[in-house]
CSV table of C-alpha atoms in Angstrom, one decimal:
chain,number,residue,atom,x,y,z
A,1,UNK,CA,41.5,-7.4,-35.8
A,2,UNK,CA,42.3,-9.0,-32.2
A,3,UNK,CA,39.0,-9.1,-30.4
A,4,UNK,CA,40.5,-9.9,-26.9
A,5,UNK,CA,41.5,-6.8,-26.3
A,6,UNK,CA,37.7,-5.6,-26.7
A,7,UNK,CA,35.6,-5.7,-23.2
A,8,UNK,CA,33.1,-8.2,-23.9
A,9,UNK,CA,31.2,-8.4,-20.8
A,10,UNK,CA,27.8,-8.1,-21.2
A,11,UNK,CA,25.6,-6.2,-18.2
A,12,UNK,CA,23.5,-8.7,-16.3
A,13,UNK,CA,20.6,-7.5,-14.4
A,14,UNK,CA,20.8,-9.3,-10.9
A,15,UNK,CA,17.9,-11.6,-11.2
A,16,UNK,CA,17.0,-11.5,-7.4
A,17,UNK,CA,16.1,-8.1,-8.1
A,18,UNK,CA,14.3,-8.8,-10.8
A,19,UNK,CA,11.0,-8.6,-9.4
A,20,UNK,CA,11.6,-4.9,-7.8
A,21,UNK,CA,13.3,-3.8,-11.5
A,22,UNK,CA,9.7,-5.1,-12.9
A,23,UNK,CA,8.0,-2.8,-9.8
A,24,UNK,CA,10.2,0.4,-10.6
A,25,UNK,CA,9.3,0.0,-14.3
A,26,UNK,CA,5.9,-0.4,-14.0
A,27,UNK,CA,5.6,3.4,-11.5
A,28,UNK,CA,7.6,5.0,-14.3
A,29,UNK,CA,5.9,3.7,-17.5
A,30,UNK,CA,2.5,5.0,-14.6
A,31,UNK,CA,4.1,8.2,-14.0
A,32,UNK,CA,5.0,9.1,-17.5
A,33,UNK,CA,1.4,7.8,-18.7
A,34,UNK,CA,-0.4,10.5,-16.2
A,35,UNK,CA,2.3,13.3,-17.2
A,36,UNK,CA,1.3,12.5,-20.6
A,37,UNK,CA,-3.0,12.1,-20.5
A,38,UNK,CA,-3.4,14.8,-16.9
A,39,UNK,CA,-1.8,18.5,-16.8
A,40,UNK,CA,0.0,19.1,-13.6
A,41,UNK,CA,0.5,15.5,-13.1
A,42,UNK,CA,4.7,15.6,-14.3
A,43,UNK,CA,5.6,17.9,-10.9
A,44,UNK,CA,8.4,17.2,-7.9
A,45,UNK,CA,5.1,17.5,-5.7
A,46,UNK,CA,3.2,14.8,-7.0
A,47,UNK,CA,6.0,12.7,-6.1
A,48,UNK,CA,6.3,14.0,-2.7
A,49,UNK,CA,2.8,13.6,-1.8
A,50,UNK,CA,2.9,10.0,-2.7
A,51,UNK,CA,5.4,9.7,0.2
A,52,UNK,CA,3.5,12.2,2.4
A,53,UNK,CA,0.2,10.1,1.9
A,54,UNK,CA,1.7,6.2,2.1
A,55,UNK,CA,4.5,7.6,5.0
A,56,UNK,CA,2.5,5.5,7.6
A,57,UNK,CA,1.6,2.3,4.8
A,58,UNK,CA,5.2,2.1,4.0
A,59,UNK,CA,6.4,1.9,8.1
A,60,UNK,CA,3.9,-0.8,8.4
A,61,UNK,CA,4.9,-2.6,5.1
A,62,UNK,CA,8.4,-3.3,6.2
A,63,UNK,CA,7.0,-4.5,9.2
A,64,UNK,CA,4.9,-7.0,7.3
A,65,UNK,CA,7.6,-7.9,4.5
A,66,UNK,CA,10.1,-9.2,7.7
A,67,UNK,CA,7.6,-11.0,8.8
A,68,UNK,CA,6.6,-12.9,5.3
A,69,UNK,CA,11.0,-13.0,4.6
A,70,UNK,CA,10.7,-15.9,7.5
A,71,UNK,CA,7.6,-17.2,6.0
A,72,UNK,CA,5.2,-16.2,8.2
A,73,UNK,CA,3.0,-13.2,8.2
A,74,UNK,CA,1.3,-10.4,10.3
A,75,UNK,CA,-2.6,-9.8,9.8
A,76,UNK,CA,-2.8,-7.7,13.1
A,77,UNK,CA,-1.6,-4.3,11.3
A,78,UNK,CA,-4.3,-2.7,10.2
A,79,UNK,CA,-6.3,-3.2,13.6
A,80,UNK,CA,-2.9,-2.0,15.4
A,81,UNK,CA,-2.9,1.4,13.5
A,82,UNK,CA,-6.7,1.5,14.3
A,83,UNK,CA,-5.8,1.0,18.1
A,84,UNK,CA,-2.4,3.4,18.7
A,85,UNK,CA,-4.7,6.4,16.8
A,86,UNK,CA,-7.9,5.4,19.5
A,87,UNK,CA,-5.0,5.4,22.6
A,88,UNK,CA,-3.2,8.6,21.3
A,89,UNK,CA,-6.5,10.3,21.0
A,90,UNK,CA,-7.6,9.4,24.3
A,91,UNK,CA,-4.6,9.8,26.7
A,92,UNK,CA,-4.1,12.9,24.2
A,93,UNK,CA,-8.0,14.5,25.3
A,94,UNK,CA,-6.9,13.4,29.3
A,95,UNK,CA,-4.2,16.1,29.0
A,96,UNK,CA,-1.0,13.6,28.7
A,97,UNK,CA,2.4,14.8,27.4
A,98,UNK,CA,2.2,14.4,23.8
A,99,UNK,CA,6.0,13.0,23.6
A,100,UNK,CA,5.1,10.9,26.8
A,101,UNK,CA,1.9,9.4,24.8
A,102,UNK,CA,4.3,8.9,22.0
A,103,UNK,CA,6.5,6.4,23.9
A,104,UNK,CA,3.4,4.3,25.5
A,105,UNK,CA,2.1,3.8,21.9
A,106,UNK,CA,5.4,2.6,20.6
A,107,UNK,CA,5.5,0.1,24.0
A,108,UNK,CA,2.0,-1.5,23.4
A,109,UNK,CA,3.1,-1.9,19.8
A,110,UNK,CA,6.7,-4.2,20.8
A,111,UNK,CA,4.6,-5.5,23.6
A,112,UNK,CA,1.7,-6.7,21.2
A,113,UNK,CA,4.5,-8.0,18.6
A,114,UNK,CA,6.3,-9.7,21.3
A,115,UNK,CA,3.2,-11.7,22.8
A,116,UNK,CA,2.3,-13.0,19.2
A,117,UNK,CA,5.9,-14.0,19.0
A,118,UNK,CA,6.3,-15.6,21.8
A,119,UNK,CA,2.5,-17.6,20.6
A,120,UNK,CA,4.2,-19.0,17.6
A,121,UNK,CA,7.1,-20.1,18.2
A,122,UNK,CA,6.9,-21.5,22.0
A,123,UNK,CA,3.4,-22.7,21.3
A,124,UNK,CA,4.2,-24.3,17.6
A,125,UNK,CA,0.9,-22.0,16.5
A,126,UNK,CA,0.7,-20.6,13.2
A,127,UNK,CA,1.2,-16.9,11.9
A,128,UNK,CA,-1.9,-16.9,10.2
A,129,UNK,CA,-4.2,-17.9,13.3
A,130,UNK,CA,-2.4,-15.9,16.4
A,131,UNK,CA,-2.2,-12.8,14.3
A,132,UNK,CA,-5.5,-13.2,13.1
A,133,UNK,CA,-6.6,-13.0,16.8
A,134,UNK,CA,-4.5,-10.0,17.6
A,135,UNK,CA,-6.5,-8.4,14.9
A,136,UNK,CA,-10.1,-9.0,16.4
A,137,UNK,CA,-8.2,-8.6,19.5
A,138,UNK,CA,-6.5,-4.9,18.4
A,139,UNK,CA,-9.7,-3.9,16.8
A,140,UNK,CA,-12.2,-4.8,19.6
A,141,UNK,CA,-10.1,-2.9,22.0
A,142,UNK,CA,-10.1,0.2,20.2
A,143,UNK,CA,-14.2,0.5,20.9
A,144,UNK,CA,-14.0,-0.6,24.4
A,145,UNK,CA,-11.5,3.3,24.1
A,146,UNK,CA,-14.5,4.6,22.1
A,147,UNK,CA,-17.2,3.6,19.3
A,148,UNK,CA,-16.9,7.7,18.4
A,149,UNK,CA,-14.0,9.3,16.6
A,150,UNK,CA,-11.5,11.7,18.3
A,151,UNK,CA,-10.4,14.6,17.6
A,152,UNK,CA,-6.9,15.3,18.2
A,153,UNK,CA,-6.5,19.2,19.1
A,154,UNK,CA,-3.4,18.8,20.6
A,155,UNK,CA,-0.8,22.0,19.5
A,156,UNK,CA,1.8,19.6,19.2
A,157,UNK,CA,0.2,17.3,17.2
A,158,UNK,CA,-1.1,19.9,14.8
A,159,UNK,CA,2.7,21.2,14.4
A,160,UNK,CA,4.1,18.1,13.8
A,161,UNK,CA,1.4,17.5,11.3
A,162,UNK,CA,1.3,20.7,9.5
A,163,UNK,CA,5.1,21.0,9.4
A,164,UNK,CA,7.0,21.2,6.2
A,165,UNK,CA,10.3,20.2,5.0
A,166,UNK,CA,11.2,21.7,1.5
A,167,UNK,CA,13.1,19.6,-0.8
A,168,UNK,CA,13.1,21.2,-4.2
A,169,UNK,CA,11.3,24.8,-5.7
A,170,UNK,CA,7.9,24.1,-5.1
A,171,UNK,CA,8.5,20.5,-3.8
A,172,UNK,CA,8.1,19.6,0.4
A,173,UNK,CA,7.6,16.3,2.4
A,174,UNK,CA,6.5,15.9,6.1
A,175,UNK,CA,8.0,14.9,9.1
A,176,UNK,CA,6.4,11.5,8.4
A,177,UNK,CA,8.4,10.7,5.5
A,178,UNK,CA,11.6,11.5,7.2
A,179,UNK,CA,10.4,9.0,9.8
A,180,UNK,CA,9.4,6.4,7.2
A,181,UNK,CA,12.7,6.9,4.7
A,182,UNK,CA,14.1,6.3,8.4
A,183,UNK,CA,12.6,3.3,9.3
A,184,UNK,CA,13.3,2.3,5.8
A,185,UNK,CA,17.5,3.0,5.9
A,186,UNK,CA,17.2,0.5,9.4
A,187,UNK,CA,15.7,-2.1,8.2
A,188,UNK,CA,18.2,-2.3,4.8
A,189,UNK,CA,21.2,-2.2,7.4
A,190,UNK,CA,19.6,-4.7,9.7
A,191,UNK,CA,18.6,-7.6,6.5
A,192,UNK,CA,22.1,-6.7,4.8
A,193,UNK,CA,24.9,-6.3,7.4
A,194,UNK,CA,23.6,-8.2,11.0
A,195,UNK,CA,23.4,-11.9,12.2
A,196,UNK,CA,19.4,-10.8,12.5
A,197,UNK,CA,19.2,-10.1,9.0
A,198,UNK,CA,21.1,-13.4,8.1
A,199,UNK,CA,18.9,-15.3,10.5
A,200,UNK,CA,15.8,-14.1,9.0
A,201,UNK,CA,16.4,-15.1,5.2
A,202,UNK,CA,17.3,-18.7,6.4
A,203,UNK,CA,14.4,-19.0,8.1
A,204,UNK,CA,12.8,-18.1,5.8
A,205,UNK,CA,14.9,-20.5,3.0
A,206,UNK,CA,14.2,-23.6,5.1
A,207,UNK,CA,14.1,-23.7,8.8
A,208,UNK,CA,15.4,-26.8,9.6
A,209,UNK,CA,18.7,-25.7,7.5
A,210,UNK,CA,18.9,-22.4,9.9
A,211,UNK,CA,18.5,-24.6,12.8
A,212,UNK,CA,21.4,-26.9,11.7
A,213,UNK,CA,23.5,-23.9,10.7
A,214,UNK,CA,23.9,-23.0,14.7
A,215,UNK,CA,21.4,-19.8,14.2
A,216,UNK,CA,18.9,-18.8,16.8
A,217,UNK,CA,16.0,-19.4,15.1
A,218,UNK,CA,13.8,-19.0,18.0
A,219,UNK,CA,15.0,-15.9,19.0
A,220,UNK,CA,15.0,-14.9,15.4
A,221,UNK,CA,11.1,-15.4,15.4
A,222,UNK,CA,10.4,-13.5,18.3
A,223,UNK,CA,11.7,-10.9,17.4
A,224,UNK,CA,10.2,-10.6,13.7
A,225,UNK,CA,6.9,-10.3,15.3
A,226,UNK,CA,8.2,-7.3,17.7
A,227,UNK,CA,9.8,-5.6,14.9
A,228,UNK,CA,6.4,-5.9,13.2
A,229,UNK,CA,5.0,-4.9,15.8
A,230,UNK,CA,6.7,-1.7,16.3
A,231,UNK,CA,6.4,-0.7,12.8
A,232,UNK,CA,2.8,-1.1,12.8
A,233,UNK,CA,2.4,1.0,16.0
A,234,UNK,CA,5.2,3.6,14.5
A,235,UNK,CA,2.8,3.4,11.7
A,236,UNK,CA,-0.4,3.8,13.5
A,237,UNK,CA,1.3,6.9,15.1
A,238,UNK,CA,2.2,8.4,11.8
A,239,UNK,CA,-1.3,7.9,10.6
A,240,UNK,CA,-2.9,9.5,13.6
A,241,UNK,CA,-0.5,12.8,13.0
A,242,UNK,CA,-1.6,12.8,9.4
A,243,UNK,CA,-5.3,12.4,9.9
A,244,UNK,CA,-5.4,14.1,13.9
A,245,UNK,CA,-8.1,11.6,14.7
A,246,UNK,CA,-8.7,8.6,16.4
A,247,UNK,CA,-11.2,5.8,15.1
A,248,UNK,CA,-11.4,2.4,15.5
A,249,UNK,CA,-12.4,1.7,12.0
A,250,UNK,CA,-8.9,3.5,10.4
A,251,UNK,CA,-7.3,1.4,8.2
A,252,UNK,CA,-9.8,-1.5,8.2
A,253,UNK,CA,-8.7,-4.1,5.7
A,254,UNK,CA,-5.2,-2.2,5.3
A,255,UNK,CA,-3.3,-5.4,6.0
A,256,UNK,CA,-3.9,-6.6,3.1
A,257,UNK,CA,-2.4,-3.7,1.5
A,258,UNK,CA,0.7,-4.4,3.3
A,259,UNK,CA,0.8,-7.7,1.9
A,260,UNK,CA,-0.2,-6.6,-1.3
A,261,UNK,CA,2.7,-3.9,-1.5
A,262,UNK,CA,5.3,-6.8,-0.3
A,263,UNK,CA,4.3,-8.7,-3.0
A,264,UNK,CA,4.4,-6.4,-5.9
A,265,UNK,CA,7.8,-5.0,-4.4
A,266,UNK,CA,8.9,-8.6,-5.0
A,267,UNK,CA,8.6,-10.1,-1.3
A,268,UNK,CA,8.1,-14.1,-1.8
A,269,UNK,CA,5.6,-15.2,0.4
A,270,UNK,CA,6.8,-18.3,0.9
A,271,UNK,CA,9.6,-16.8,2.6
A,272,UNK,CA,13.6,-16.1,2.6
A,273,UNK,CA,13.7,-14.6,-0.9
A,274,UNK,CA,13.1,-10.6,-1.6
A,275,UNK,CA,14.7,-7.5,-1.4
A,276,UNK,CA,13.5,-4.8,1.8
A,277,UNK,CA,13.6,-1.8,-0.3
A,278,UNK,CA,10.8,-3.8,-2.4
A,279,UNK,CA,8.1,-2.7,-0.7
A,280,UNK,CA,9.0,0.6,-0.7
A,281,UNK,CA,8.1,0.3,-4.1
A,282,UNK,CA,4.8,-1.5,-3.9
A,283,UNK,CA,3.1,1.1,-1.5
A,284,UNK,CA,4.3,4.1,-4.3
A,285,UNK,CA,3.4,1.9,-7.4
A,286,UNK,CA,-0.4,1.7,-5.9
A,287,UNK,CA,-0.5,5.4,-4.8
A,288,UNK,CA,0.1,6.2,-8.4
A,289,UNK,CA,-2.8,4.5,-9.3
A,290,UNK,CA,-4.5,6.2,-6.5
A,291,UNK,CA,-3.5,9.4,-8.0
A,292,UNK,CA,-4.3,8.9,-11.3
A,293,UNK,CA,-7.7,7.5,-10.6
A,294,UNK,CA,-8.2,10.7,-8.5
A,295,UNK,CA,-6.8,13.1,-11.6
A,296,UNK,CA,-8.7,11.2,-13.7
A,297,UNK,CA,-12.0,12.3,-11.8
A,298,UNK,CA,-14.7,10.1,-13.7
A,299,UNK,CA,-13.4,6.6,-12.3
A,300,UNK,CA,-14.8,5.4,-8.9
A,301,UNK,CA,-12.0,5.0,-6.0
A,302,UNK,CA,-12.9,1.0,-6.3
A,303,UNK,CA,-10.8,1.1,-9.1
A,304,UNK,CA,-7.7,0.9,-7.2
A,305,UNK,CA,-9.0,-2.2,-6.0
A,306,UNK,CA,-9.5,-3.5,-9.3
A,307,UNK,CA,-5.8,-2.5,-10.5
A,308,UNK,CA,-4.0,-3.9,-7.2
A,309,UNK,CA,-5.7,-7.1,-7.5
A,310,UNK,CA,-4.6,-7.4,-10.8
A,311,UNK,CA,-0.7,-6.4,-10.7
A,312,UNK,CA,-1.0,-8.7,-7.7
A,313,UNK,CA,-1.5,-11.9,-10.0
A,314,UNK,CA,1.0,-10.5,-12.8
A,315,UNK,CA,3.4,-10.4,-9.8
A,316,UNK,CA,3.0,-13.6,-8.2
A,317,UNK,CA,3.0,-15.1,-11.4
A,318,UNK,CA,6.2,-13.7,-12.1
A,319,UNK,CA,7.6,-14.8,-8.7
A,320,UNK,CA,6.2,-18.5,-9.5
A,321,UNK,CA,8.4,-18.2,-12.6
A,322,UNK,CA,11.2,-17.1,-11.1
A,323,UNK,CA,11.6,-20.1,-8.4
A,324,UNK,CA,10.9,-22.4,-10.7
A,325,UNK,CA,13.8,-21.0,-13.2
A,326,UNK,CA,15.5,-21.5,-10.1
A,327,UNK,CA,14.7,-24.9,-9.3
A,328,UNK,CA,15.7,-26.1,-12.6
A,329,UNK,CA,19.2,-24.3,-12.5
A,330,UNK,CA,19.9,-25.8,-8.8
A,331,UNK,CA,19.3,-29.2,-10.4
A,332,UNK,CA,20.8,-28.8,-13.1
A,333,UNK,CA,23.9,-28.2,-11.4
A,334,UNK,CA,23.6,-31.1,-9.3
């Protein structure tokens, strides 16, 4: 029999996805485990409210995951979502438009990005210690608003907050999600089809390599910070329609969710290498493990901790491994 007429191709997984195939494996083999151990887990609606509830973390973790593509990082998110829900509440209780107090939050977010931006790269300061400051900086603020919560009782607030979009029988999202799926669709286009996108993974790959390639690496930093910097204020004013409230303790810590969601969506944290949608991924893989801690019902909420910290190490080591097949194929074929 003449075998060349067979199709002999073989699929190949693309291995620079490989990290976010791992990620989408692991939330299935998750969901299908609580579907299997919790009645009423295996519903359209469980799904759902993992997006309803993480809307805001996801916003903020494409921020972050930009910002670790060029090798730096952003440790100011958390404190920002802490100090757009203190100034929504407050210029909220003073009797502001609501759409008005919806555009000043969004312009101290790109403002806040742009500073720290503008510290790294004309200053030659690192990531780590200017973003650093915007957090103490971002969360000190927010009690110089207020050391007490507020309430948010404004009508259009609530509506936005309470309003429901159904998707399938007995399935709906929020508002929120539409904004974060949003958020999401723009930052794809912007990686995969513009010079911005282009500029940010060789950055990221080696600097002095973008810098020889004619790209505007400057520029290109800059504005990574006030892109993370918008998502984390879009993000604080997600979570302050979700929880109506403003406190300047929300979301302490959550940065390092962000990172942690980057990471187990396949984000490389030395930079350049990793897939947008990844984090995406991340944020839903740990509310699952939210959500079956909480149908579990015997298990303390630290757990989640516990589980995070531990898929974090599986994934890194798996990213280590992955580079280092790398580096031996490059030289190889040199």
């Amino acid at each position: 029999m003449n075998k060349k007429g067979l199709n002999t191709k073989k699929i190949k997984l693309n291995r620079d996805n490989i990290s976010i195939y791992a990620t989408v494996a692991l939330f299935l083999l998750l969901f299908i485990i609580g579907s299997v151990k919790y009645r009423g887990f295996f519903s359209s609606q469980v799904i759902a409210n993992l997006f309803i509830d993480n809307a805001y973390l996801i916003v903020v973790a494409i921020g972050e995951a930009v910002a670790i593509l060029t090798g730096g990082i952003d440790l100011s998110v958390g404190a920002m979502i802490a100090f757009v829900s203190m100034i929504t509440a407050s210029l909220l209780e003073k009797g502001l438009n609501p759409f008005l107090v919806i555009g000043i939050v969004l312009v101290v977010g790109i403002i806040f990005g742009t500073v720290q931006g503008i510290l790294i790269q004309k200053f030659g300061l690192h990531p780590w210690i200017v973003t650093l400051a915007g957090m103490f900086f971002a969360r000190g603020a927010s009690y110089l608003i207020s050391i007490d919560t507020i309430i948010i009782n404004d009508p259009t607030f609530s509506k936005i907050s309470s309003f429901r979009i159904p998707i399938l029988p007995g399935a709906f999202i929020s508002i929120n999600v539409v904004v974060s799926l949003i958020v999401l669709l723009v930052a794809v286009y912007m990686l995969k089809f513009t010079k911005f996108g282009r500029s940010v993974y060789a950055l990221g790959g080696n600097e002095a390599s973008a810098k020889l390639m004619g790209l505007s690496v400057e520029k290109t930093k800059v504005l990574v910070y006030t892109f993370s910097g918008f998502c984390s204020a879009l993000g604080g004013l997600l979570f302050t329609i979700y929880t109506l409230s403003g406190y300047g303790l929300h979301c302490n810590g959550m940065e390092m969710d962000a990172i942690a969601a980057c990471v187990i969506g396949g984000i490389l944290l030395t930079g350049g290498y990793g897939n947008i949608i990844g984090p995406l991924f991340g944020v839903l893989t740990t509310g699952i493990i939210q959500t079956l801690i909480m149908f579990d019902g015997t298990l303390n909420s630290w757990w989640t901790k516990i589980a995070v910290g531990m898929l974090l190490f599986i994934f890194i080591v798996l990213q280590r491994v992955i580079v280092l097949q790398d580096e031996k194929r490059k030289s190889i074929a040199t």
